[in-house]
Each structure stands twice: as structure tokens, then as C-alpha cells.
Amino acid sequence: MVNVVGLGYIGLPTILMLGAHGVEVTGTDYNSELVDTLNHGRLSFKEEGLEALYQEAREHGVSFTTEYVEADVYIISVPTPYEEITKKVDASYVVSAVRSVLPVCAKGAVIVIESTISPGTIDTYIRPVIREYGLVIGEDVHLAHAPERIIPGNMIHELLNNDRTIGADDLIIGEKIKNIYSSFCQGTITVTSIRAAEMTKVVENTFRDINIAYANELARICHEQNLDVYEIIRIANQHPRVNILSPGPGVGGHCIPIDPWFLVGDFPSLTHVIKAAREVNDSMPEYVLSRVSEVMNECGIEDISRVGFYGLTYKADVDDVRDSPTLQMLSSLKRHLCGNRVKVYDPMVEKDIVPNQYHDLDIFLNAVDLVVILVDHREIKENMNKLEGKIIFDTRHICSMEGVYHL
Ligand SMILES: NC(=O)c1ccc[n+]([C@@H]2O[C@H](COP(=O)([O-])OP(=O)(O)OC[C@H]3O[C@@H](n4cnc5c(N)ncnc54)[C@H](O)[C@@H]3O)[C@@H](O)[C@H]2O)c1
């Protein structure tokens, strides 16, 4: 029996995938509203293919509860933010989840931490908790780390096909956990040590952050030089060993803006590039705001309420708004007393989460003169004609109309 603890963006698809592939599994989350939602046949977020997977998993008897249940494998998938001041991982959610399963776990159970954690987190925070509880690691309880690589928007495909890493104290436990993930994962599963698995996951997201930062820095240099950054990148990428990513308005979500800080927090004197990349990406929303102001001046727009931000999520075609560049821009505007006046629209975000939020594309477009494209949702790509006659600042490079402002 497997108990998945934490049924958010990662835990939910994971439990559904396990259940749909015949693994006996129960999901636990301390958020009773979320558990009710799931038990009443509704999903807590939108993701292509998740509804069908949910139905399949339910037919296989998957259930959700606020209780921690007796199991021989626990998959812990709870948040891992960083501490604001030290930048080190905030392991408190993981520690608390582990504390909650210890009183009920079967003898010899494996606790798999799926949350992203900084290298050494299991040694520093988790082992002491288990010892304190009077259990012997390697006998009463085993530990493993199985970080997740999936990207919202393509979760189902990636759960099925991505390669994975599993860190464990010994090979037998590693293979046992590998077998569970192999119930659905067709990718290669590498078994290694816990510390190597912890480090690998953080290194992967840090790699992405640094590469995005490079593209963002180039965008700023090219703007100074009156050069088209997209043309420069397209030509540079013709080099057989160059692959520059696209610039954008910043990075959001629960991974890339967070995980590199773990390394900065733990190794402050060794992380110059990583820290600089974080700072570049974190400064992009402010940079975009300064460009919006330039465009407004150039086009004679004086009233900020005639400006519309298209997109609130941190990436295309998902409903996750955590740490999104648009939210960062809105909070910066709020600090400058005009945040409530910009108009905002996102087809994926049904609830009102910011002032002046619209829920109909046509009405939104009618209410503004300048449209700032901050997210490349499929909807806007398929409705480019509706932008005709508008002043457009496209931070995602999806609009090829004449006169569009780019990063
Ligand atoms: N979201 C992503 O794209 C992504 C991708 C790869 C890895 N990750 C990692 O996966 C982990 C989970 O991220 P997420 O996006 O799913 O977070 P989330 O906030 O969407 O979900 C976490 C869930 O855990 C629950 N929870 C917290 N503490 C609990 C406890 N003690 N007992 C029971 N439930 C508890 C919360 O109520 C919440 O529903 C993080 O470490 C994150 O870095 C996330």
C-alpha cells in the first residue's frame, strides 16, 4: 500500500498515475477542502488529460483523506520554499509530513521524499526526526528521494515518458521504489545515493534558470543596441553547439525561481553565476514595467487604466499563478500607487484574484489601448486578429504583426 502525502500540483497527478496503473494507493492532504473537492469528483486545477486519469484512478479505487494511513511506502510531495533571509531550503513542511507518518507507518516502510530539497536535507532534517522518534533507519524505516521533473501543461506525457532519478541508502530499497514508479514510467530510472539525487534535481533547475537569465540579459543588451534579440538568438543558434533560450518577462512557478536559491543559501561563497542569474530573472518584471512606461510615452498613452496585461499565470496553458511575473508586476505597481488601475485578463484564471480582472477577451481588449502580452496562452495565439488596431508589447515573441514592441 502506498500513501501519497500532499495532493497539489505534483502529488495529485502522481497518485492518479499510480492508481490508474493498478498500484494500491491512498492520498492524504491536510487541506480538508481540497480532499472534499477530490472526493466529490472535482479536480483542484486544470491540466490536459488529468480528468480522464482521475476517472481511471477512481475506478481502481483511489481515495483521498485528511488522515495519514498505514502503508509500506509513503510518497511525500509537500511544498519546499526557501527561507527569505538565508535562502536555504525551508524543510518544515517535509519534516512535519514525515513526523505525521511515523506513528502509523508499517515496520520496514519506505519514506520517499518527492519534494525538491537541497543537497543534504535528508541528512540534516529528516534522519534526526526519525531517530528522535526512536526508530532505526534501515530497519524500522527506510529513506529514499525521488524528485519530480514534470512540467505543468504537459504533466501526463512527462510522467509517462520522462527519465527519473531515485536516491536511496541501499540498492534493494532503490530497486523497490523504482518498481513502483515503473508501474507507469516508461523512461529510464537511475538509482543512486540520496545526496546525488538531491543535488541532481537542484542542479537541473538551476541550469534552466541560468540559461533563461542569459537570454534575458541578451534582450536587455540588444534593446540598448537597437538590435532584435530574437534575430540574434536565431542566427547564433545556427552554431552547432549553441542553444540560447527565449527571453521573457521573468520566471515564476514553484521550481525555477526557488530551487537555485537553495545552492546560494548553502554555498554563498561558491555561487556567483547562480546568484547573478537569479537576480537577473527576478529583475525582469521591473524591467518589463520600465519598458511599458517607455512604450506608453512613445505612443502618448497617459492613463495607465488604458493598459491591459494579457496573462496572469507563470506559463502558457496552465492555471498556476504562483510567483508569476504578472503578479510581481502588479505588486510593484501597487507599491507605486497605480496597481489597481491596470486591466488584467487570463483565460485560465476563473476566480477574481486581482483588481480589474476581466473574464472575456473581447471586453478586455475593448477596454484598453496597449496590450502587454505576458503569457503565450494558446487562446491569444489563435486570436491574433483580435489584436489588430491595438498597441502591442509582446514579451513572448508570439505576435508577428507590424509595429509590435518586443523585449
Ligand atoms: N509544481 C511543479 O511544477 C513542480 C515540479 C517539480 C517538482 N516540484 C516540487 O514538488 C513539491 C510539491 O510542489 P507542488 O507544486 O505540488 O506544491 P502544492 O503547494 O501544489 O501542493 C502541496 C500540497 O501539500 C499539502 N501539504 C503540505 N504539508 C502537508 C502535510 N504535512 N500533510 C499533508 N499535506 C500537506 C498542501 O495542502 C498542498 O495541497 C515541491 O517540493 C516542489 O518544489 C514542483
Coordinates of C-alpha atoms and ligand atoms in Angstrom, one line a residue:
M1 CA 0.0 0.0 0.0
V2 CA 1.3 3.5 -1.0
N3 CA 0.2 6.7 0.8
V4 CA 0.9 9.9 -1.2
V5 CA 1.1 12.8 1.2
G6 CA 0.5 16.3 -0.3
L7 CA -2.0 16.4 -3.2
G8 CA -1.0 19.5 -5.0
Y9 CA 0.4 20.1 -8.5
I10 CA 2.8 17.2 -8.1
G11 CA 1.2 14.8 -5.6
L12 CA -2.2 14.7 -7.4
P13 CA -1.0 13.6 -10.8
T14 CA 1.4 11.2 -9.1
I15 CA -1.3 9.4 -7.1
L16 CA -3.7 9.3 -10.1
M17 CA -1.0 7.8 -12.3
L18 CA -0.1 5.2 -9.7
G19 CA -3.8 4.3 -9.1
A20 CA -4.6 4.2 -12.8
H21 CA -1.7 1.7 -13.2
G22 CA -3.0 -0.7 -10.6
V23 CA -1.0 0.4 -7.5
E24 CA -3.0 0.3 -4.3
V25 CA -2.7 3.9 -3.2
T26 CA -4.4 6.5 -0.9
G27 CA -3.9 10.2 -1.0
T28 CA -3.5 12.4 2.1
D29 CA -3.7 16.1 2.4
Y30 CA -4.3 18.2 5.5
N31 CA -6.3 20.6 3.5
S32 CA -9.8 19.2 4.1
E33 CA -11.4 21.4 1.4
L34 CA -9.1 20.0 -1.2
V35 CA -9.8 16.4 0.0
D36 CA -13.6 17.1 -0.2
T37 CA -13.2 18.5 -3.7
L38 CA -11.3 15.4 -4.8
N39 CA -13.7 13.0 -3.2
H40 CA -16.6 14.8 -4.8
G41 CA -15.3 14.1 -8.3
R42 CA -13.8 17.6 -8.9
L43 CA -10.2 18.4 -9.7
S44 CA -8.3 21.2 -7.9
F45 CA -6.5 22.5 -11.0
K46 CA -6.7 22.3 -14.8
E47 CA -4.3 20.1 -16.7
E48 CA -4.8 18.3 -20.0
G49 CA -5.6 14.7 -19.6
L50 CA -5.9 14.9 -15.8
E51 CA -9.7 14.5 -15.8
A52 CA -9.5 11.2 -17.7
L53 CA -6.7 10.0 -15.5
Y54 CA -8.8 10.9 -12.4
Q55 CA -11.7 8.8 -13.7
E56 CA -9.4 5.8 -14.3
A57 CA -7.8 6.1 -10.9
R58 CA -11.2 6.3 -9.2
E59 CA -12.3 3.2 -11.0
H60 CA -9.3 1.5 -9.5
G61 CA -10.4 2.6 -6.0
V62 CA -8.1 5.5 -5.3
S63 CA -9.4 7.6 -2.4
F64 CA -8.4 10.8 -0.6
T65 CA -8.4 11.6 3.1
T66 CA -7.0 14.0 5.6
E67 CA -5.7 11.0 7.7
Y68 CA -2.2 9.6 7.4
V69 CA -2.8 5.9 6.7
E70 CA -0.8 2.8 7.5
A71 CA 1.3 2.0 4.4
D72 CA 4.6 0.4 3.4
V73 CA 5.6 3.2 1.1
Y74 CA 5.0 7.0 1.6
I75 CA 5.5 9.5 -1.1
I76 CA 5.9 12.9 0.4
S77 CA 5.1 15.7 -2.0
V78 CA 4.7 18.9 0.0
P79 CA 6.0 22.4 -0.6
T80 CA 9.6 23.3 -0.2
P81 CA 10.0 27.1 -0.3
Y82 CA 13.2 28.9 0.7
E83 CA 13.8 30.9 3.8
E84 CA 13.6 34.6 2.8
I85 CA 16.8 35.7 4.6
T86 CA 19.1 32.8 4.5
K87 CA 17.9 31.5 1.1
K88 CA 18.3 27.9 2.5
V89 CA 15.6 25.3 1.9
D90 CA 12.6 25.6 4.3
A91 CA 12.2 21.9 5.1
S92 CA 9.5 22.5 7.7
Y93 CA 6.7 21.1 5.5
V94 CA 8.6 17.9 4.7
V95 CA 9.7 17.5 8.4
S96 CA 6.1 17.9 9.5
A97 CA 4.8 15.4 6.9
V98 CA 7.4 12.9 8.0
R99 CA 6.5 13.4 11.7
S100 CA 2.9 12.7 10.8
V101 CA 3.5 9.4 9.0
L102 CA 5.9 7.9 11.6
P103 CA 3.2 7.0 14.1
V104 CA 1.3 5.0 11.5
C105 CA 3.9 3.6 9.1
A106 CA 4.3 -0.2 8.8
K107 CA 7.6 -1.8 10.1
G108 CA 10.1 -1.5 7.3
A109 CA 8.2 1.2 5.4
V110 CA 10.0 3.4 2.9
I111 CA 9.5 7.1 3.2
V112 CA 10.1 8.6 -0.2
I113 CA 10.7 12.4 -0.3
E114 CA 9.4 13.5 -3.8
S115 CA 9.6 17.2 -2.9
T116 CA 12.6 19.1 -4.3
I117 CA 15.1 19.5 -1.5
S118 CA 18.6 20.9 -1.3
P119 CA 21.6 18.6 -1.1
G120 CA 21.9 17.2 2.5
T121 CA 18.3 18.0 3.5
I122 CA 17.5 14.3 4.3
D123 CA 20.7 14.0 6.4
T124 CA 20.2 17.3 8.2
Y125 CA 16.5 17.4 8.8
I126 CA 14.8 14.0 8.2
R127 CA 17.2 11.4 9.7
P128 CA 17.3 13.2 13.1
V129 CA 13.4 13.3 13.2
I130 CA 13.3 9.5 12.7
R131 CA 16.0 8.8 15.3
E132 CA 14.3 11.1 17.8
Y133 CA 11.1 9.1 17.3
G134 CA 13.1 6.0 18.4
L135 CA 13.2 4.3 15.0
V136 CA 16.2 2.7 13.4
I137 CA 16.8 3.8 9.8
G138 CA 17.5 0.9 7.6
E139 CA 15.4 -1.5 9.8
D140 CA 12.2 0.1 11.1
V141 CA 12.1 2.8 8.3
H142 CA 13.9 3.3 5.1
L143 CA 14.5 6.6 3.2
A144 CA 14.5 7.5 -0.4
H145 CA 14.4 10.6 -2.6
A146 CA 12.5 10.6 -5.9
P147 CA 12.5 14.1 -7.3
E148 CA 9.9 15.0 -9.9
R149 CA 10.8 16.6 -13.3
I150 CA 7.3 17.1 -14.9
I151 CA 6.2 20.5 -16.3
P152 CA 2.7 21.8 -15.8
G153 CA 0.9 21.9 -19.1
N154 CA 2.4 18.6 -20.2
M155 CA 2.3 16.6 -17.0
I156 CA 0.7 13.4 -18.1
H157 CA 3.0 12.9 -21.1
E158 CA 6.0 13.7 -19.0
L159 CA 5.0 11.5 -16.1
L160 CA 4.8 8.6 -18.5
N161 CA 7.9 9.4 -20.5
N162 CA 10.5 11.3 -18.5
D163 CA 13.6 9.6 -17.2
R164 CA 13.7 9.8 -13.4
T165 CA 16.3 9.6 -10.6
I166 CA 15.8 7.7 -7.3
G167 CA 18.2 8.1 -4.4
A168 CA 18.3 5.5 -1.7
D169 CA 20.5 4.3 1.1
D170 CA 20.8 0.9 -0.4
L171 CA 20.2 -0.7 -3.7
I172 CA 17.4 -3.0 -2.6
I173 CA 15.3 -0.1 -1.4
G174 CA 16.2 1.9 -4.5
E175 CA 15.0 -1.0 -6.7
K176 CA 11.8 -1.4 -4.7
I177 CA 10.9 2.2 -5.3
K178 CA 12.0 2.0 -8.9
N179 CA 9.5 -0.8 -9.3
I180 CA 6.7 1.3 -8.0
Y181 CA 7.5 4.2 -10.4
S182 CA 8.0 1.7 -13.2
S183 CA 4.3 0.9 -12.9
F184 CA 3.7 4.0 -15.1
C185 CA 7.1 5.5 -16.0
Q186 CA 8.5 4.3 -19.3
G187 CA 11.6 6.4 -19.1
T188 CA 15.0 5.2 -17.7
I189 CA 15.1 5.3 -13.9
T190 CA 18.5 5.8 -12.5
V191 CA 19.1 4.6 -8.9
T192 CA 21.8 6.5 -7.0
S193 CA 22.5 7.8 -3.5
I194 CA 20.2 10.1 -1.7
R195 CA 22.7 13.0 -1.8
A196 CA 23.3 12.6 -5.5
A197 CA 19.6 12.6 -6.2
E198 CA 19.1 15.7 -4.1
M199 CA 21.9 17.5 -5.8
T200 CA 20.9 16.4 -9.3
K201 CA 17.4 17.8 -9.1
V202 CA 18.5 21.2 -7.8
V203 CA 21.3 21.3 -10.5
E204 CA 18.7 20.7 -13.3
N205 CA 16.5 23.6 -12.3
T206 CA 19.5 25.9 -11.7
F207 CA 20.7 25.1 -15.2
R208 CA 17.4 26.2 -16.6
D209 CA 17.4 29.4 -14.5
I210 CA 21.0 30.3 -15.7
N211 CA 20.1 29.8 -19.3
I212 CA 16.9 31.8 -19.1
A213 CA 18.9 34.6 -17.4
Y214 CA 21.4 34.6 -20.2
A215 CA 18.6 35.1 -22.8
N216 CA 17.0 37.8 -20.6
E217 CA 20.3 39.6 -20.3
L218 CA 20.8 39.5 -24.0
A219 CA 17.4 41.0 -24.5
R220 CA 18.4 44.0 -22.4
I221 CA 21.8 44.4 -24.2
C222 CA 20.1 44.1 -27.6
H223 CA 17.5 46.7 -26.7
E224 CA 20.3 49.1 -25.7
Q225 CA 21.9 48.5 -29.1
N226 CA 18.6 48.7 -31.0
L227 CA 19.1 45.1 -32.2
D228 CA 16.4 42.5 -32.5
V229 CA 17.3 39.9 -29.8
Y230 CA 15.2 37.2 -31.5
E231 CA 17.1 37.6 -34.7
I232 CA 20.4 37.5 -32.8
I233 CA 19.4 34.3 -31.0
R234 CA 18.0 32.7 -34.2
I235 CA 21.3 33.3 -36.0
A236 CA 23.5 32.4 -33.0
N237 CA 21.6 29.1 -32.6
Q238 CA 22.6 28.1 -36.1
H239 CA 26.0 27.4 -34.5
P240 CA 26.0 23.6 -33.9
R241 CA 26.9 23.9 -30.2
V242 CA 24.8 27.0 -29.3
N243 CA 21.2 26.7 -28.0
I244 CA 20.1 30.0 -26.4
L245 CA 16.6 30.0 -24.9
S246 CA 14.0 32.7 -25.4
P247 CA 13.9 35.8 -23.2
G248 CA 10.7 36.5 -21.3
P249 CA 9.1 38.7 -18.6
G250 CA 10.7 36.7 -15.8
V251 CA 10.3 33.2 -14.2
G252 CA 7.6 32.1 -11.9
G253 CA 6.1 28.9 -10.5
H254 CA 7.2 26.7 -7.7
C255 CA 10.6 25.5 -9.0
I256 CA 12.9 27.6 -11.1
P257 CA 12.7 30.8 -9.0
I258 CA 13.2 28.8 -5.8
D259 CA 15.5 25.9 -6.2
P260 CA 18.7 27.7 -7.3
W261 CA 18.4 29.8 -4.0
F262 CA 19.0 26.5 -2.1
L263 CA 22.5 26.4 -3.5
V264 CA 23.1 30.1 -2.9
G265 CA 21.9 29.6 0.7
D266 CA 24.1 26.6 1.3
F267 CA 27.2 27.8 -0.6
P268 CA 27.2 31.6 -0.6
S269 CA 30.9 31.9 -1.4
L270 CA 30.7 29.5 -4.4
T271 CA 27.6 30.5 -6.2
H272 CA 28.4 33.7 -8.2
V273 CA 26.9 32.7 -11.5
I274 CA 23.8 31.1 -9.9
K275 CA 23.1 34.1 -7.7
A276 CA 23.6 36.6 -10.6
A277 CA 21.2 34.5 -12.8
R278 CA 18.6 34.6 -10.0
E279 CA 18.9 38.3 -9.7
V280 CA 18.7 38.9 -13.5
N281 CA 15.5 36.8 -13.7
D282 CA 14.0 38.3 -10.6
S283 CA 14.6 41.8 -12.1
M284 CA 12.7 41.1 -15.3
P285 CA 9.2 42.1 -14.1
E286 CA 10.6 45.5 -13.1
Y287 CA 12.4 45.8 -16.5
V288 CA 9.2 45.0 -18.3
L289 CA 7.4 47.7 -16.3
S290 CA 10.1 50.2 -17.3
R291 CA 9.6 49.2 -21.0
V292 CA 5.8 49.5 -20.6
S293 CA 6.4 53.0 -19.4
E294 CA 8.6 53.7 -22.5
V295 CA 6.0 52.4 -24.8
M296 CA 3.3 54.5 -23.1
N297 CA 5.4 57.6 -23.6
E298 CA 6.2 56.8 -27.2
C299 CA 2.6 56.2 -28.0
G300 CA 1.2 59.1 -26.0
I301 CA -0.7 56.9 -23.5
E302 CA -1.0 58.8 -20.3
D303 CA -3.7 56.8 -18.5
I304 CA -2.4 53.5 -17.0
S305 CA -6.0 52.2 -17.0
R306 CA -5.8 52.0 -20.8
V307 CA -3.1 49.4 -20.4
G308 CA -4.0 45.7 -20.3
F309 CA -1.9 42.8 -19.1
Y310 CA -2.7 39.6 -21.0
G311 CA -1.9 36.6 -18.8
L312 CA -1.6 36.1 -15.1
T313 CA -0.1 32.6 -14.9
Y314 CA 3.6 31.9 -14.9
K315 CA 3.5 29.8 -18.1
A316 CA 1.2 29.1 -21.0
D317 CA -2.0 27.0 -20.8
V318 CA -1.9 26.3 -17.0
D319 CA -3.8 27.9 -14.2
D320 CA -0.9 28.2 -11.8
V321 CA -0.2 31.8 -10.9
R322 CA 2.3 31.2 -8.1
D323 CA 5.1 33.8 -8.3
S324 CA 4.1 34.8 -11.8
P325 CA 5.8 37.7 -13.5
T326 CA 2.4 39.4 -13.9
L327 CA 1.7 39.2 -10.2
Q328 CA 5.2 40.5 -9.5
M329 CA 4.5 43.5 -11.8
L330 CA 1.1 44.1 -10.3
S331 CA 2.5 44.2 -6.8
S332 CA 5.3 46.5 -7.9
L333 CA 2.7 48.8 -9.4
K334 CA 0.7 48.7 -6.3
R335 CA 3.7 49.9 -4.3
H336 CA 3.8 52.8 -6.8
L337 CA 0.1 53.6 -6.2
C338 CA -1.3 52.7 -9.6
G339 CA -1.6 48.9 -9.3
N340 CA -5.3 48.9 -9.1
R341 CA -5.8 50.6 -12.5
V342 CA -4.1 48.3 -14.9
K343 CA -6.6 45.9 -16.5
V344 CA -5.8 42.2 -16.4
Y345 CA -7.1 39.2 -18.2
D346 CA -6.3 35.5 -18.3
P347 CA -8.4 32.8 -19.9
M348 CA -7.1 30.1 -17.5
V349 CA -7.9 32.0 -14.2
E350 CA -11.6 31.8 -13.5
K351 CA -11.5 33.3 -10.0
D352 CA -11.0 37.0 -9.3
I353 CA -7.6 37.2 -7.8
V354 CA -6.5 40.8 -8.7
P355 CA -8.4 44.1 -9.1
N356 CA -9.6 45.0 -12.6
Q357 CA -9.6 41.4 -13.8
Y358 CA -11.6 40.6 -16.9
H359 CA -13.0 37.2 -17.9
D360 CA -13.9 37.9 -21.5
L361 CA -11.2 38.6 -24.1
D362 CA -13.3 40.9 -26.3
I363 CA -14.5 43.0 -23.4
F364 CA -10.9 43.2 -22.0
L365 CA -9.5 44.3 -25.4
N366 CA -12.2 46.9 -25.8
A367 CA -11.2 48.5 -22.5
V368 CA -7.5 49.0 -23.4
D369 CA -5.2 50.7 -25.9
L370 CA -2.0 49.0 -25.1
V371 CA -1.9 45.2 -24.6
V372 CA 1.1 43.7 -22.9
I373 CA 1.4 40.0 -23.7
L374 CA 2.9 38.3 -20.7
V375 CA 1.8 34.7 -21.3
D376 CA 1.7 32.9 -24.6
H377 CA -1.6 31.0 -24.0
R378 CA -3.0 29.1 -26.9
E379 CA -6.0 31.3 -26.8
I380 CA -4.2 34.5 -27.8
K381 CA -2.1 32.7 -30.4
E382 CA -5.4 31.6 -32.0
N383 CA -6.9 35.1 -31.8
M384 CA -4.2 37.3 -33.0
N385 CA -6.6 39.0 -35.4
K386 CA -8.4 40.5 -32.4
L387 CA -5.3 42.5 -31.5
E388 CA -5.5 44.5 -34.8
G389 CA -5.6 48.2 -34.1
K390 CA -4.1 47.8 -30.6
I391 CA -0.6 48.9 -29.5
I392 CA 1.1 45.6 -28.6
F393 CA 4.1 45.0 -26.3
D394 CA 4.8 41.3 -26.8
T395 CA 7.2 39.9 -24.2
R396 CA 6.7 36.3 -25.5
H397 CA 7.5 36.8 -29.2
I398 CA 4.3 35.3 -30.5
C399 CA 2.9 38.3 -32.4
S400 CA 4.3 39.0 -35.9
M401 CA 2.2 42.0 -36.7
E402 CA 3.7 45.2 -37.9
G403 CA 4.8 47.7 -35.2
V404 CA 4.7 45.3 -32.3
Y405 CA 7.1 46.2 -29.5
H406 CA 9.3 43.3 -28.3
L407 CA 11.6 42.8 -25.3
Ligands
LIG1 N1 4.7 22.4 -9.3 C1 5.7 22.0 -10.1 O1 5.7 22.2 -11.3 C2 6.8 21.1 -9.5 C3 7.6 20.4 -10.4 C4 8.6 19.5 -9.9 C5 8.8 19.5 -8.5 N2 8.0 20.2 -7.7 C6 8.2 20.1 -6.2 O2 7.2 19.3 -5.7 C7 6.9 19.7 -4.4 C8 5.4 20.0 -4.2 O3 5.1 21.0 -5.1 P1 3.6 21.3 -5.5 O4 3.7 22.3 -6.6 O5 2.9 20.1 -5.8 O6 3.0 22.1 -4.2 P2 1.5 22.4 -3.9 O7 1.5 23.6 -3.0 O8 0.7 22.5 -5.1 O9 1.0 21.1 -3.1 C9 1.4 20.7 -1.8 C10 0.3 20.1 -1.1 O10 0.8 19.6 0.2 C11 -0.1 19.7 1.2 N3 0.6 19.6 2.4 C12 1.5 20.4 2.9 N4 2.0 19.9 4.1 C13 1.3 18.8 4.3 C14 1.3 17.8 5.4 N5 2.2 17.9 6.4 N6 0.5 16.8 5.3 C15 -0.4 16.7 4.3 N7 -0.5 17.6 3.3 C16 0.4 18.6 3.3 C17 -0.7 21.1 0.9 O11 -2.0 21.2 1.5 C18 -0.8 21.1 -0.6 O12 -2.1 20.6 -1.1 C19 7.8 20.9 -4.1 O13 8.9 20.5 -3.4 C20 8.1 21.4 -5.5 O14 9.4 22.1 -5.5 C21 7.0 21.0 -8.2

